[in-house]
XYZ file of N, CA and C in Angstrom:
876
model
N 8.409 18.714 5.872
C 6.990 18.815 5.500
C 6.795 20.057 4.647
N 6.138 19.911 3.532
C 5.974 21.018 2.601
C 4.865 21.937 3.039
N 4.981 23.190 2.618
C 3.945 24.153 2.922
C 2.819 24.015 1.934
N 1.673 24.621 2.280
C 0.553 24.584 1.352
C -0.364 23.433 1.653
N -1.338 23.179 0.828
C -2.298 22.129 1.059
C -1.647 20.765 1.032
N -1.949 19.912 2.024
C -1.315 18.602 2.122
C -2.151 17.535 1.456
N -3.381 17.797 1.176
C -4.272 16.809 0.574
C -4.848 17.363 -0.718
N -5.178 16.469 -1.656
C -5.781 16.935 -2.905
C -7.027 17.778 -2.688
N -7.818 17.474 -1.635
C -9.032 18.247 -1.382
C -8.688 19.702 -1.077
N -7.626 19.928 -0.314
C -7.206 21.286 -0.008
C -6.720 22.011 -1.238
N -5.973 21.317 -2.089
C -5.496 21.912 -3.330
C -6.661 22.222 -4.264
N -7.654 21.345 -4.295
C -8.834 21.574 -5.139
C -9.592 22.808 -4.673
N -9.685 23.000 -3.368
C -10.364 24.185 -2.835
C -9.651 25.457 -3.265
N -8.314 25.411 -3.327
C -7.558 26.581 -3.768
C -7.897 26.943 -5.214
N -8.082 25.933 -6.068
C -8.407 26.191 -7.470
C -9.778 26.848 -7.592
N -10.739 26.407 -6.792
C -12.084 26.983 -6.841
C -12.063 28.439 -6.368
N -11.350 28.695 -5.266
C -11.226 30.070 -4.778
C -10.542 30.942 -5.831
N -9.517 30.387 -6.484
C -8.815 31.122 -7.535
C -9.749 31.480 -8.683
N -10.633 30.557 -9.046
C -11.559 30.792 -10.149
C -12.526 31.922 -9.815
N -13.083 31.899 -8.609
C -14.012 32.951 -8.197
C -13.304 34.306 -8.192
N -12.106 34.352 -7.619
C -11.354 35.599 -7.556
C -11.050 36.123 -8.955
N -10.646 35.236 -9.848
C -10.268 35.650 -11.193
C -11.446 36.216 -11.982
N -12.600 35.563 -11.887
C -13.744 36.023 -12.687
C -14.348 37.300 -12.127
N -14.359 37.451 -10.822
C -14.828 38.716 -10.238
C -13.873 39.844 -10.626
N -12.559 39.551 -10.595
C -11.581 40.540 -11.016
C -11.753 40.924 -12.477
N -12.075 39.944 -13.323
C -12.305 40.225 -14.742
C -13.517 41.126 -14.930
N -14.552 40.900 -14.142
C -15.739 41.753 -14.230
C -15.401 43.191 -13.840
N -14.596 43.357 -12.814
C -14.185 44.705 -12.402
C -13.290 45.355 -13.457
N -12.507 44.530 -14.167
C -11.557 45.064 -15.153
C -12.263 45.806 -16.278
N -13.496 45.424 -16.570
C -14.242 46.102 -17.636
C -14.332 47.605 -17.359
N -14.378 47.966 -16.089
C -14.455 49.373 -15.721
C -13.184 50.156 -16.008
N -12.073 49.463 -16.291
C -10.814 50.149 -16.570
C -10.632 50.483 -18.045
N -11.384 49.815 -18.917
C -11.125 49.935 -20.347
C -11.321 51.357 -20.865
N -12.331 52.046 -20.360
C -12.619 53.396 -20.861
C -11.468 54.359 -20.582
N -10.784 54.172 -19.446
C -9.706 55.079 -19.052
C -8.339 54.604 -19.528
N -8.060 53.320 -19.366
C -6.721 52.799 -19.643
C -6.597 52.109 -20.992
N -7.721 51.693 -21.569
C -7.643 50.880 -22.772
C -7.267 49.454 -22.421
N -7.304 48.579 -23.405
C -7.006 47.172 -23.144
C -5.553 46.970 -22.748
N -4.629 47.551 -23.505
C -3.201 47.384 -23.208
C -2.869 47.975 -21.844
N -3.400 49.158 -21.559
C -3.134 49.783 -20.277
C -3.665 48.974 -19.112
N -4.854 48.395 -19.292
C -5.429 47.581 -18.219
C -4.589 46.339 -17.962
N -4.126 45.691 -19.031
C -3.288 44.494 -18.868
C -1.955 44.864 -18.232
N -1.341 45.955 -18.708
C -0.056 46.384 -18.141
C -0.189 46.706 -16.655
N -1.226 47.464 -16.314
C -1.425 47.835 -14.910
C -1.582 46.607 -14.039
N -2.345 45.640 -14.553
C -2.550 44.400 -13.806
C -1.227 43.684 -13.568
N -0.396 43.584 -14.598
C 0.898 42.907 -14.456
C 1.843 43.706 -13.572
N 1.867 45.032 -13.738
C 2.805 45.850 -12.981
C 2.511 45.792 -11.486
N 1.242 45.949 -11.122
C 0.873 45.924 -9.705
C 1.111 44.539 -9.111
N 0.632 43.505 -9.803
C 0.803 42.150 -9.301
C 2.277 41.777 -9.222
N 3.065 42.177 -10.235
C 4.489 41.860 -10.227
C 5.214 42.543 -9.086
N 4.881 43.817 -8.841
C 5.534 44.554 -7.753
C 5.213 43.920 -6.398
N 3.954 43.563 -6.196
C 3.559 42.950 -4.920
C 4.234 41.592 -4.749
N 4.217 40.784 -5.816
C 4.819 39.451 -5.733
C 6.320 39.528 -5.459
N 7.020 40.374 -6.202
C 8.470 40.464 -6.028
C 8.834 40.994 -4.648
N 8.038 41.939 -4.139
C 8.311 42.471 -2.803
C 8.029 41.431 -1.728
N 6.977 40.633 -1.921
C 6.595 39.644 -0.910
C 7.458 38.391 -0.965
N 7.758 37.948 -2.181
C 8.473 36.671 -2.344
C 9.978 36.857 -2.367
N 10.441 37.981 -2.938
C 11.864 38.227 -3.134
C 12.523 37.018 -3.804
N 12.169 36.771 -5.047
C 12.669 35.568 -5.719
C 14.194 35.543 -5.795
N 14.743 34.383 -5.569
C 16.195 34.201 -5.656
C 16.567 33.929 -7.104
N 17.345 34.838 -7.681
C 17.721 34.706 -9.077
C 19.121 34.122 -9.245
N 19.920 34.169 -8.197
C 21.265 33.609 -8.280
C 21.190 32.081 -8.368
N 21.859 31.545 -9.335
C 21.883 30.092 -9.473
C 20.703 29.512 -10.226
N 19.821 30.373 -10.746
C 18.679 29.874 -11.511
C 19.184 29.291 -12.827
N 18.749 28.102 -13.153
C 19.230 27.411 -14.338
C 18.618 27.984 -15.612
N 19.253 27.691 -16.732
C 18.727 28.134 -18.023
C 17.344 27.537 -18.261
N 17.156 26.299 -17.852
C 15.861 25.645 -18.023
C 14.781 26.365 -17.226
N 15.129 26.802 -16.016
C 14.165 27.521 -15.184
C 13.823 28.874 -15.803
N 14.829 29.578 -16.342
C 14.565 30.858 -16.999
C 13.629 30.677 -18.187
N 13.862 29.631 -18.960
C 13.010 29.368 -20.117
C 11.582 29.032 -19.677
N 11.452 28.324 -18.565
C 10.117 28.022 -18.040
C 9.392 29.294 -17.634
N 10.118 30.188 -16.954
C 9.518 31.466 -16.546
C 9.153 32.307 -17.761
N 10.007 32.288 -18.788
C 9.722 33.043 -20.006
C 8.475 32.495 -20.702
N 8.367 31.167 -20.767
C 7.183 30.555 -21.385
C 5.925 30.930 -20.613
N 6.019 30.945 -19.288
C 4.873 31.335 -18.478
C 4.515 32.796 -18.724
N 5.528 33.664 -18.815
C 5.278 35.079 -19.068
C 4.582 35.290 -20.413
N 5.047 34.591 -21.442
C 4.456 34.742 -22.772
C 2.999 34.296 -22.771
N 2.727 33.138 -22.180
C 1.343 32.646 -22.161
C 0.445 33.568 -21.342
N 0.974 34.122 -20.252
C 0.177 35.030 -19.429
C -0.167 36.309 -20.187
N 0.813 36.893 -20.874
C 0.581 38.142 -21.604
C -0.426 37.929 -22.728
N -0.199 36.897 -23.538
C -1.100 36.647 -24.665
C -2.504 36.304 -24.165
N -2.579 35.471 -23.139
C -3.877 35.059 -22.613
C -4.657 36.255 -22.072
N -4.006 37.094 -21.297
C -4.719 38.207 -20.670
C -5.063 39.304 -21.666
N -4.162 39.603 -22.585
C -4.467 40.624 -23.583
C -5.637 40.171 -24.461
N -5.595 38.931 -24.931
C -6.671 38.414 -25.784
C -7.990 38.365 -25.020
N -7.917 37.961 -23.756
C -9.133 37.856 -22.955
C -9.758 39.224 -22.718
N -8.942 40.229 -22.426
C -9.476 41.567 -22.211
C -10.074 42.129 -23.493
N -9.435 41.841 -24.640
C -10.014 42.264 -25.916
C -11.372 41.592 -26.129
N -11.485 40.339 -25.666
C -12.750 39.607 -25.818
C -13.849 40.189 -24.944
N -13.561 40.426 -23.653
C -14.625 40.880 -22.757
C -14.973 42.344 -22.982
N -14.149 43.047 -23.779
C -14.525 44.400 -24.188
C -15.599 44.358 -25.271
N -15.797 43.164 -25.880
C -16.723 43.032 -27.013
C -17.889 42.095 -26.753
N -17.690 41.081 -25.910
C -18.746 40.098 -25.646
C -18.884 39.899 -24.140
N -20.030 39.370 -23.673
C -20.227 39.168 -22.236
C -19.173 38.258 -21.619
N -18.881 38.500 -20.357
C -17.851 37.760 -19.633
C -18.101 36.255 -19.660
N -19.335 35.837 -19.383
C -19.637 34.407 -19.331
C -19.390 33.717 -20.655
N -19.725 34.385 -21.759
C -19.513 33.797 -23.086
C -18.026 33.743 -23.413
N -17.288 34.797 -23.079
C -15.850 34.821 -23.351
C -15.142 33.679 -22.634
N -15.458 33.469 -21.373
C -14.804 32.408 -20.605
C -15.235 31.035 -21.102
N -16.486 30.911 -21.538
C -16.953 29.630 -22.071
C -16.157 29.234 -23.306
N -15.892 30.184 -24.191
C -15.069 29.902 -25.365
C -13.622 29.659 -24.951
N -13.144 30.448 -24.004
C -11.755 30.332 -23.560
C -11.462 28.954 -22.975
N -12.418 28.381 -22.268
C -12.183 27.110 -21.591
C -12.029 25.956 -22.580
N -12.354 26.189 -23.855
C -12.127 25.158 -24.864
C -10.639 24.828 -24.988
N -9.768 25.770 -24.639
C -8.327 25.509 -24.693
C -7.916 24.374 -23.772
N -8.199 24.483 -22.471
C -7.903 23.360 -21.578
C -8.645 22.086 -21.957
N -9.874 22.228 -22.475
C -10.631 21.039 -22.872
C -9.904 20.289 -23.989
N -9.510 21.005 -25.030
C -8.814 20.362 -26.145
C -7.478 19.787 -25.682
N -6.802 20.479 -24.771
C -5.551 19.957 -24.220
C -5.773 18.614 -23.546
N -6.840 18.518 -22.746
C -7.115 17.265 -22.044
C -7.480 16.151 -23.015
N -8.182 16.489 -24.101
C -8.571 15.488 -25.088
C -7.349 14.988 -25.859
N -6.515 15.927 -26.305
C -5.346 15.564 -27.111
C -4.340 14.744 -26.309
N -4.163 15.102 -25.029
C -3.184 14.389 -24.209
C -3.761 13.153 -23.555
N -5.059 12.918 -23.705
C -5.699 11.759 -23.096
C -5.464 10.486 -23.901
N -5.812 9.385 -23.285
C -5.551 8.083 -23.893
C -6.798 7.457 -24.496
N -7.935 8.093 -24.390
C -9.177 7.474 -24.827
C -9.842 8.281 -25.940
N -10.184 7.603 -27.018
C -10.830 8.275 -28.136
C -12.222 8.781 -27.782
N -12.845 8.156 -26.774
C -14.192 8.580 -26.378
C -14.211 10.022 -25.897
N -13.045 10.543 -25.495
C -12.988 11.926 -25.021
C -13.382 12.905 -26.120
N -13.198 12.515 -27.378
C -13.553 13.408 -28.474
C -15.063 13.636 -28.555
N -15.850 12.716 -28.016
C -17.298 12.918 -27.990
C -17.659 14.126 -27.126
N -16.881 14.310 -26.066
C -17.121 15.478 -25.208
C -16.755 16.761 -25.948
N -15.729 16.684 -26.778
C -15.353 17.857 -27.558
C -16.483 18.265 -28.500
N -17.153 17.264 -29.079
C -18.292 17.550 -29.960
C -19.401 18.252 -29.181
N -19.654 17.771 -27.959
C -20.668 18.404 -27.111
C -20.284 19.846 -26.799
N -18.989 20.073 -26.554
C -18.537 21.427 -26.246
C -18.753 22.363 -27.424
N -18.429 21.901 -28.615
C -18.614 22.755 -29.786
C -20.097 22.986 -30.077
N -20.931 22.035 -29.688
C -22.378 22.271 -29.795
C -22.792 23.404 -28.863
N -22.175 23.427 -27.675
C -22.454 24.524 -26.746
C -22.015 25.858 -27.297
N -20.852 25.881 -27.957
C -20.370 27.121 -28.560
C -21.299 27.557 -29.691
N -21.817 26.572 -30.449
C -22.771 26.897 -31.511
C -24.006 27.583 -30.939
N -24.452 27.138 -29.768
C -25.584 27.788 -29.114
C -25.247 29.234 -28.732
N -24.002 29.446 -28.338
C -23.593 30.809 -27.996
C -23.716 31.728 -29.202
N -23.505 31.161 -30.396
C -23.634 31.953 -31.606
C -25.055 32.426 -31.853
N -26.028 31.763 -31.217
C -27.430 32.155 -31.371
C -27.877 33.147 -30.297
N -26.937 33.470 -29.419
C -27.282 34.259 -28.238
C -27.414 35.745 -28.545
N -28.435 36.326 -27.972
C -28.555 37.787 -27.906
C -28.486 38.157 -26.427
N -27.621 39.099 -26.114
C -27.443 39.477 -24.711
C -27.963 40.892 -24.499
N -27.788 41.374 -23.273
C -28.340 42.675 -22.910
C -27.723 43.816 -23.698
N -26.556 43.594 -24.315
C -25.919 44.655 -25.100
C -26.200 44.560 -26.578
N -26.937 43.536 -27.018
C -27.235 43.384 -28.439
C -26.633 42.125 -29.017
N -26.310 42.165 -30.312
C -25.730 41.006 -30.983
C -24.282 40.795 -30.546
N -23.801 39.567 -30.783
C -22.431 39.233 -30.411
C -21.443 39.703 -31.474
N -20.215 39.947 -31.048
C -19.147 40.426 -31.897
C -18.273 39.240 -32.310
N -18.142 38.993 -33.620
C -17.347 37.862 -34.111
C -15.885 38.012 -33.697
N -15.373 39.229 -33.733
C -13.990 39.461 -33.324
C -13.792 39.100 -31.850
N -14.815 39.372 -31.048
C -14.741 38.990 -29.641
C -14.609 37.489 -29.480
N -15.344 36.718 -30.304
C -15.214 35.261 -30.289
C -13.782 34.858 -30.632
N -13.196 35.534 -31.633
C -11.835 35.201 -32.051
C -10.818 35.455 -30.954
N -10.936 36.595 -30.291
C -10.018 36.892 -29.190
C -10.179 35.866 -28.053
N -11.415 35.469 -27.776
C -11.636 34.475 -26.733
C -11.000 33.135 -27.106
N -11.028 32.780 -28.394
C -10.407 31.538 -28.852
C -8.892 31.591 -28.676
N -8.285 32.741 -28.995
C -6.844 32.897 -28.790
C -6.506 32.784 -27.301
N -7.339 33.387 -26.463
C -7.132 33.287 -25.022
C -7.218 31.837 -24.563
N -8.125 31.067 -25.180
C -8.251 29.659 -24.826
C -7.012 28.865 -25.175
N -6.445 29.106 -26.372
C -5.213 28.418 -26.759
C -4.077 28.787 -25.809
N -4.033 30.049 -25.410
C -3.000 30.496 -24.476
C -3.207 29.890 -23.093
N -4.479 29.682 -22.717
C -4.764 29.079 -21.416
C -4.212 27.657 -21.369
N -4.351 26.915 -22.461
C -3.775 25.565 -22.508
C -2.267 25.634 -22.314
N -1.629 26.609 -22.980
C -0.194 26.779 -22.799
C 0.158 27.196 -21.387
N -0.693 28.010 -20.775
C -0.459 28.447 -19.394
C -0.466 27.268 -18.420
N -1.374 26.322 -18.632
C -1.440 25.158 -17.743
C -0.134 24.371 -17.803
N 0.369 24.152 -19.009
C 1.621 23.419 -19.166
C 2.798 24.208 -18.590
N 2.836 25.501 -18.886
C 3.942 26.327 -18.407
C 3.909 26.475 -16.888
N 2.728 26.584 -16.304
C 2.603 26.713 -14.849
C 3.110 25.465 -14.141
N 2.753 24.315 -14.687
C 3.183 23.056 -14.081
C 4.702 22.945 -14.097
N 5.316 23.310 -15.209
C 6.774 23.244 -15.315
C 7.440 24.280 -14.433
N 6.894 25.494 -14.396
C 7.479 26.542 -13.568
C 7.402 26.181 -12.089
N 6.282 25.581 -11.680
C 6.141 25.167 -10.285
C 7.186 24.126 -9.915
N 7.585 23.316 -10.891
C 8.595 22.286 -10.626
C 10.010 22.859 -10.603
N 10.235 23.963 -11.330
C 11.578 24.523 -11.472
C 11.935 25.528 -10.377
N 10.930 26.221 -9.816
C 11.182 27.259 -8.823
C 10.606 26.859 -7.471
N 11.175 27.408 -6.426
C 10.621 27.186 -5.101
C 9.438 28.122 -4.899
N 8.487 27.688 -4.099
C 7.294 28.474 -3.789
C 6.696 29.072 -5.063
N 6.487 30.390 -5.067
C 5.913 31.031 -6.263
C 6.910 32.017 -6.868
N 8.196 31.719 -6.702
C 9.226 32.586 -7.277
C 9.075 32.694 -8.794
N 8.761 31.580 -9.441
C 8.619 31.580 -10.895
C 7.503 32.488 -11.357
N 6.411 32.522 -10.616
C 5.298 33.405 -10.965
C 5.709 34.866 -10.841
N 6.446 35.192 -9.769
C 6.908 36.566 -9.581
C 7.801 36.999 -10.738
N 8.719 36.124 -11.140
C 9.630 36.438 -12.239
C 8.848 36.599 -13.551
N 7.925 35.677 -13.819
C 7.148 35.717 -15.059
C 6.264 36.951 -15.123
N 5.648 37.325 -14.009
C 4.796 38.514 -13.986
C 5.611 39.771 -14.225
N 6.802 39.826 -13.624
C 7.690 40.958 -13.865
C 8.109 41.047 -15.321
N 8.414 39.905 -15.928
C 8.755 39.879 -17.352
C 7.597 40.418 -18.198
N 6.399 39.991 -17.859
C 5.228 40.442 -18.605
C 5.036 41.944 -18.507
N 5.225 42.494 -17.307
C 5.076 43.940 -17.119
C 6.102 44.711 -17.936
N 7.338 44.237 -17.944
C 8.393 44.909 -18.707
C 8.107 44.861 -20.206
N 7.582 43.730 -20.679
C 7.283 43.597 -22.108
C 6.147 44.522 -22.533
N 5.184 44.740 -21.641
C 4.018 45.555 -21.969
C 4.242 47.049 -21.758
N 5.250 47.411 -20.968
C 5.462 48.814 -20.593
C 5.564 49.764 -21.780
N 6.365 49.456 -22.811
C 6.467 50.409 -23.938
C 5.129 50.649 -24.638
N 4.336 49.597 -24.788
C 3.035 49.737 -25.449
C 2.067 50.551 -24.595
N 2.138 50.350 -23.269
C 1.274 51.121 -22.380
C 1.645 52.596 -22.402
N 2.946 52.893 -22.464
C 3.394 54.287 -22.495
C 2.844 55.022 -23.715
N 2.688 54.306 -24.813
C 2.227 54.917 -26.055
C 0.709 55.055 -26.136
N -0.004 54.237 -25.354
C -1.457 54.184 -25.532
C -2.272 54.769 -24.389
N -1.678 54.953 -23.230
C -2.445 55.368 -22.056
C -2.339 56.877 -21.833
N -3.467 57.512 -21.544
C -3.518 58.922 -21.149
C -3.326 58.970 -19.632
N -2.096 59.208 -19.196
C -1.786 59.112 -17.770
C -2.427 60.237 -16.959
N -2.786 61.342 -17.605
C -3.470 62.414 -16.875
C -4.816 61.927 -16.350
N -5.514 61.137 -17.154
C -6.792 60.591 -16.712
C -6.640 59.341 -15.879
N -5.505 58.654 -16.056
C -5.315 57.390 -15.346
C -4.896 57.587 -13.892
N -4.245 58.702 -13.588
C -3.721 58.916 -12.237
C -4.765 59.544 -11.321
N -5.949 58.952 -11.309
C -7.002 59.360 -10.384
C -7.143 58.286 -9.315
N -7.579 58.690 -8.140
C -7.650 57.754 -7.022
C -8.584 56.588 -7.322
N -9.726 56.865 -7.972
C -10.671 55.786 -8.237
C -10.117 54.799 -9.259
N -9.412 55.313 -10.266
C -8.822 54.436 -11.277
C -7.701 53.597 -10.664
N -6.858 54.229 -9.858
C -5.750 53.505 -9.218
C -6.287 52.432 -8.283
N -7.311 52.773 -7.501
C -7.886 51.792 -6.582
C -8.485 50.606 -7.310
N -9.202 50.888 -8.399
C -9.794 49.805 -9.182
C -8.708 48.950 -9.827
N -7.645 49.597 -10.314
C -6.551 48.859 -10.946
C -5.872 47.925 -9.949
N -5.667 48.406 -8.729
C -5.049 47.559 -7.699
C -5.961 46.382 -7.366
N -7.263 46.642 -7.226
C -8.213 45.572 -6.918
C -8.228 44.517 -8.024
N -8.232 44.976 -9.286
C -8.230 44.045 -10.412
C -6.954 43.219 -10.412
N -5.822 43.847 -10.152
C -4.543 43.131 -10.141
C -4.512 42.052 -9.077
N -4.997 42.396 -7.898
C -4.980 41.426 -6.796
C -5.947 40.283 -7.066
N -7.168 40.630 -7.494
C -8.183 39.601 -7.710
C -7.907 38.751 -8.946
N -7.374 39.370 -10.012
C -7.218 38.663 -11.281
C -5.870 37.993 -11.450
N -4.836 38.480 -10.801
C -3.498 37.921 -10.995
C -2.904 37.366 -9.710
N -2.754 38.219 -8.725
C -2.023 37.833 -7.517
C -2.653 36.636 -6.820
N -3.947 36.727 -6.539
C -4.622 35.638 -5.809
C -4.757 34.374 -6.657
N -5.359 34.435 -7.850
C -5.579 33.180 -8.572
C -4.314 32.474 -9.028
N -3.340 33.212 -9.586
C -2.144 32.545 -10.100
C -1.299 31.971 -8.973
N -1.250 32.673 -7.840
C -0.517 32.133 -6.689
C -1.164 30.841 -6.193
N -2.489 30.864 -6.049
C -3.192 29.684 -5.567
C -3.088 28.523 -6.560
N -3.139 28.841 -7.856
C -3.058 27.782 -8.856
C -1.679 27.145 -8.879
N -0.623 27.958 -8.757
C 0.718 27.381 -8.731
C 0.907 26.487 -7.507
N 0.384 26.919 -6.371
C 0.474 26.086 -5.165
C -0.318 24.794 -5.341
N -1.492 24.882 -5.953
C -2.322 23.689 -6.122
C -1.684 22.694 -7.083
N -0.971 23.203 -8.100
C -0.357 22.309 -9.082
C 0.781 21.485 -8.497
N 1.248 21.838 -7.306
C 2.248 21.015 -6.636
C 1.612 19.750 -6.059
N 0.290 19.745 -5.934
C -0.403 18.642 -5.279
C -1.471 18.003 -6.157
N -1.746 18.610 -7.302
C -2.773 18.073 -8.200
C -2.167 17.710 -9.541
N -2.642 16.607 -10.132
C -2.277 16.303 -11.509
C -2.931 17.348 -12.413
N -2.262 17.766 -13.513
C -2.863 18.751 -14.407
C -4.255 18.376 -14.902
N -4.544 17.081 -15.015
C -5.877 16.677 -15.472
C -6.951 17.022 -14.445
N -6.632 16.848 -13.165
C -7.578 17.210 -12.106
C -7.728 18.725 -12.056
N -6.615 19.413 -12.216
C -6.645 20.875 -12.266
C -7.559 21.343 -13.401
N -7.458 20.677 -14.550
C -8.275 21.057 -15.708
C -9.754 20.837 -15.439
N -10.116 19.776 -14.713
C -11.517 19.541 -14.358
C -12.058 20.719 -13.553
N -11.266 21.150 -12.571
C -11.725 22.223 -11.701
C -11.819 23.554 -12.443
N -10.862 23.820 -13.324
C -10.929 25.066 -14.078
C -12.062 25.043 -15.099
N -12.577 23.853 -15.394
C -13.706 23.752 -16.323
C -14.973 24.377 -15.757
N -14.988 24.632 -14.465
C -16.135 25.278 -13.843
C -16.128 26.795 -14.074
N -15.059 27.311 -14.660
C -14.920 28.752 -14.843
C -16.063 29.395 -15.628
N -16.607 28.766 -16.693
C -17.713 29.424 -17.405
C -18.911 29.711 -16.525
N -19.219 28.791 -15.623
C -20.348 28.998 -14.718
C -20.061 30.172 -13.786
N -18.850 30.174 -13.213
C -18.461 31.262 -12.316
C -18.478 32.597 -13.054
N -17.972 32.603 -14.298
C -17.924 33.840 -15.077
C -19.321 34.339 -15.433
N -20.213 33.426 -15.798
C -21.581 33.827 -16.126
C -22.255 34.473 -14.920
N -22.022 33.908 -13.737
C -22.599 34.482 -12.516
C -21.967 35.833 -12.191
N -20.626 35.928 -12.363
C -19.949 37.199 -12.092
C -20.424 38.274 -13.069
N -20.600 37.899 -14.337
C -21.093 38.847 -15.317
C -22.489 39.334 -14.990
N -23.328 38.422 -14.511
C -24.698 38.777 -14.160
C -24.745 39.671 -12.924
N -24.009 39.293 -11.872
C -24.076 40.006 -10.596
C -23.338 41.343 -10.649
N -22.113 41.334 -11.210
C -21.279 42.538 -11.178
C -21.599 43.485 -12.331
N -21.835 42.927 -13.539
C -22.011 43.764 -14.722
C -23.448 43.812 -15.227
N -24.324 43.010 -14.654
C -25.708 42.977 -15.113
C -25.873 42.383 -16.502
N -24.950 41.504 -16.906
C -25.001 40.896 -18.238
C -25.892 39.657 -18.226
N -26.951 39.691 -19.001
C -27.825 38.531 -19.159
C -27.640 37.985 -20.564
N -27.359 36.688 -20.664
C -27.034 36.114 -21.981
C -28.149 35.220 -22.517
N -29.280 35.178 -21.849
C -30.447 34.484 -22.374
C -30.372 32.972 -22.274
N -31.483 32.277 -22.580
C -31.551 30.817 -22.444
C -30.498 30.082 -23.261
N -30.313 30.463 -24.536
C -29.310 29.799 -25.370
C -27.910 29.984 -24.787
N -27.650 31.174 -24.284
C -26.335 31.445 -23.714
C -26.058 30.593 -22.495
N -27.003 30.541 -21.566
C -26.789 29.753 -20.351
C -26.741 28.255 -20.663
N -27.533 27.816 -21.636
C -27.471 26.408 -22.032
C -26.109 26.090 -22.659
N -25.593 27.014 -23.480
C -24.269 26.820 -24.066
C -23.191 26.743 -22.998
N -23.273 27.616 -21.999
C -22.321 27.579 -20.879
C -22.386 26.225 -20.176
N -23.595 25.743 -19.925
C -23.768 24.460 -19.240
C -23.190 23.305 -20.059
N -23.422 23.301 -21.369
C -22.916 22.228 -22.219
C -21.389 22.212 -22.260
N -20.791 23.381 -22.410
C -19.329 23.439 -22.471
C -18.722 23.029 -21.137
N -19.329 23.462 -20.041
C -18.824 23.080 -18.723
C -18.909 21.573 -18.523
N -20.065 20.985 -18.844
C -20.235 19.533 -18.705
C -19.272 18.788 -19.612
N -19.090 19.278 -20.835
C -18.181 18.625 -21.777
C -16.741 18.704 -21.298
N -16.355 19.838 -20.734
C -14.989 19.998 -20.242
C -14.696 19.014 -19.114
N -15.612 18.937 -18.169
C -15.428 18.011 -17.051
C -15.419 16.571 -17.550
N -16.368 16.239 -18.426
C -16.444 14.879 -18.942
C -15.228 14.487 -19.747
N -14.712 15.403 -20.576
C -13.545 15.102 -21.403
C -12.316 14.833 -20.548
N -12.113 15.655 -19.526
C -10.946 15.469 -18.672
C -11.038 14.158 -17.910
N -12.197 13.863 -17.380
C -12.369 12.623 -16.614
C -12.198 11.397 -17.508
N -12.697 11.485 -18.727
C -12.568 10.356 -19.648
C -11.127 10.165 -20.100
N -10.461 11.280 -20.400
C -9.109 11.195 -20.936
C -8.078 10.808 -19.892
N -8.347 11.137 -18.635
C -7.342 10.922 -17.599
C -7.882 10.118 -16.433
N -8.725 9.152 -16.683
C -9.260 8.314 -15.612
C -8.111 7.640 -14.864
N -8.117 7.857 -13.570
C -7.080 7.227 -12.752
C -5.880 8.103 -12.522
N -5.780 9.239 -13.209
C -4.637 10.127 -12.998
C -4.929 11.017 -11.819
N -4.124 10.889 -10.766
C -4.382 11.675 -9.555
C -3.118 12.191 -8.900
N -1.933 11.849 -9.444
C -0.697 12.265 -8.807
C -0.198 13.567 -9.426
N 0.349 14.462 -8.615
C 0.897 15.707 -9.156
C 2.152 15.456 -9.961
N 2.478 16.399 -10.842
C 3.676 16.260 -11.646
C 4.916 16.643 -10.876
N 4.783 17.686 -10.052
C 5.964 18.226 -9.401
C 6.180 17.621 -8.034
């Protein structure tokens, strides 16, 4: 009998908990940018999460196949690009808007891999929602076009992350693949962090505590839960659940950061969320079996 959730409902609950943890962690991460910078914040997140994962899981590396190593490498690359781009985005635009744009990645993935042309109608609705975001004025002023661009890159990386996570979950036992990929990401980012971070200001108790909290909430909890859920959920069902992320992010931005994105912003979030769910359901009607 396998460990973890035995029914799709249990696996679905893990994805929802992962989403809440990730978006709250992202809101807290904004507080690290002034001290660590974007690269430093991403590196710290990977380093702490990687150390905890490797210590807890103790991944077995002996006998790992070349295919498994490549899967872990692909996961590491998508994680680094996704998180760096996302942090660059939320440094410039509100959290809810950044995640709304980011979720277009999984949406387009579900449309492209789906079997029904009607799914493209949902994509049109999603882009209409993004157009509304362009009309948004938030509590910090006008929106930053570069922030939109970084969020789009994060979205493309998120689509790659879904594919890489599914393959890694199939190649490694438990969450060994995640531990290996997170460690790879930390090692890749270390030289850049050494050059950009003022460690005299970073080695304060409040900064270290916040960095650990962000790492646990943004990486350790959500990615572990998502990898476990992907053993029991088809990627299309997983994509439906992750489509709720813009709503969760908008609420986290409002509650934790006090970010208000106005009527157009919230309507855009709602349209993209509805389009994401509709596109996945249309493209993958009847798909309910896990890949791994």
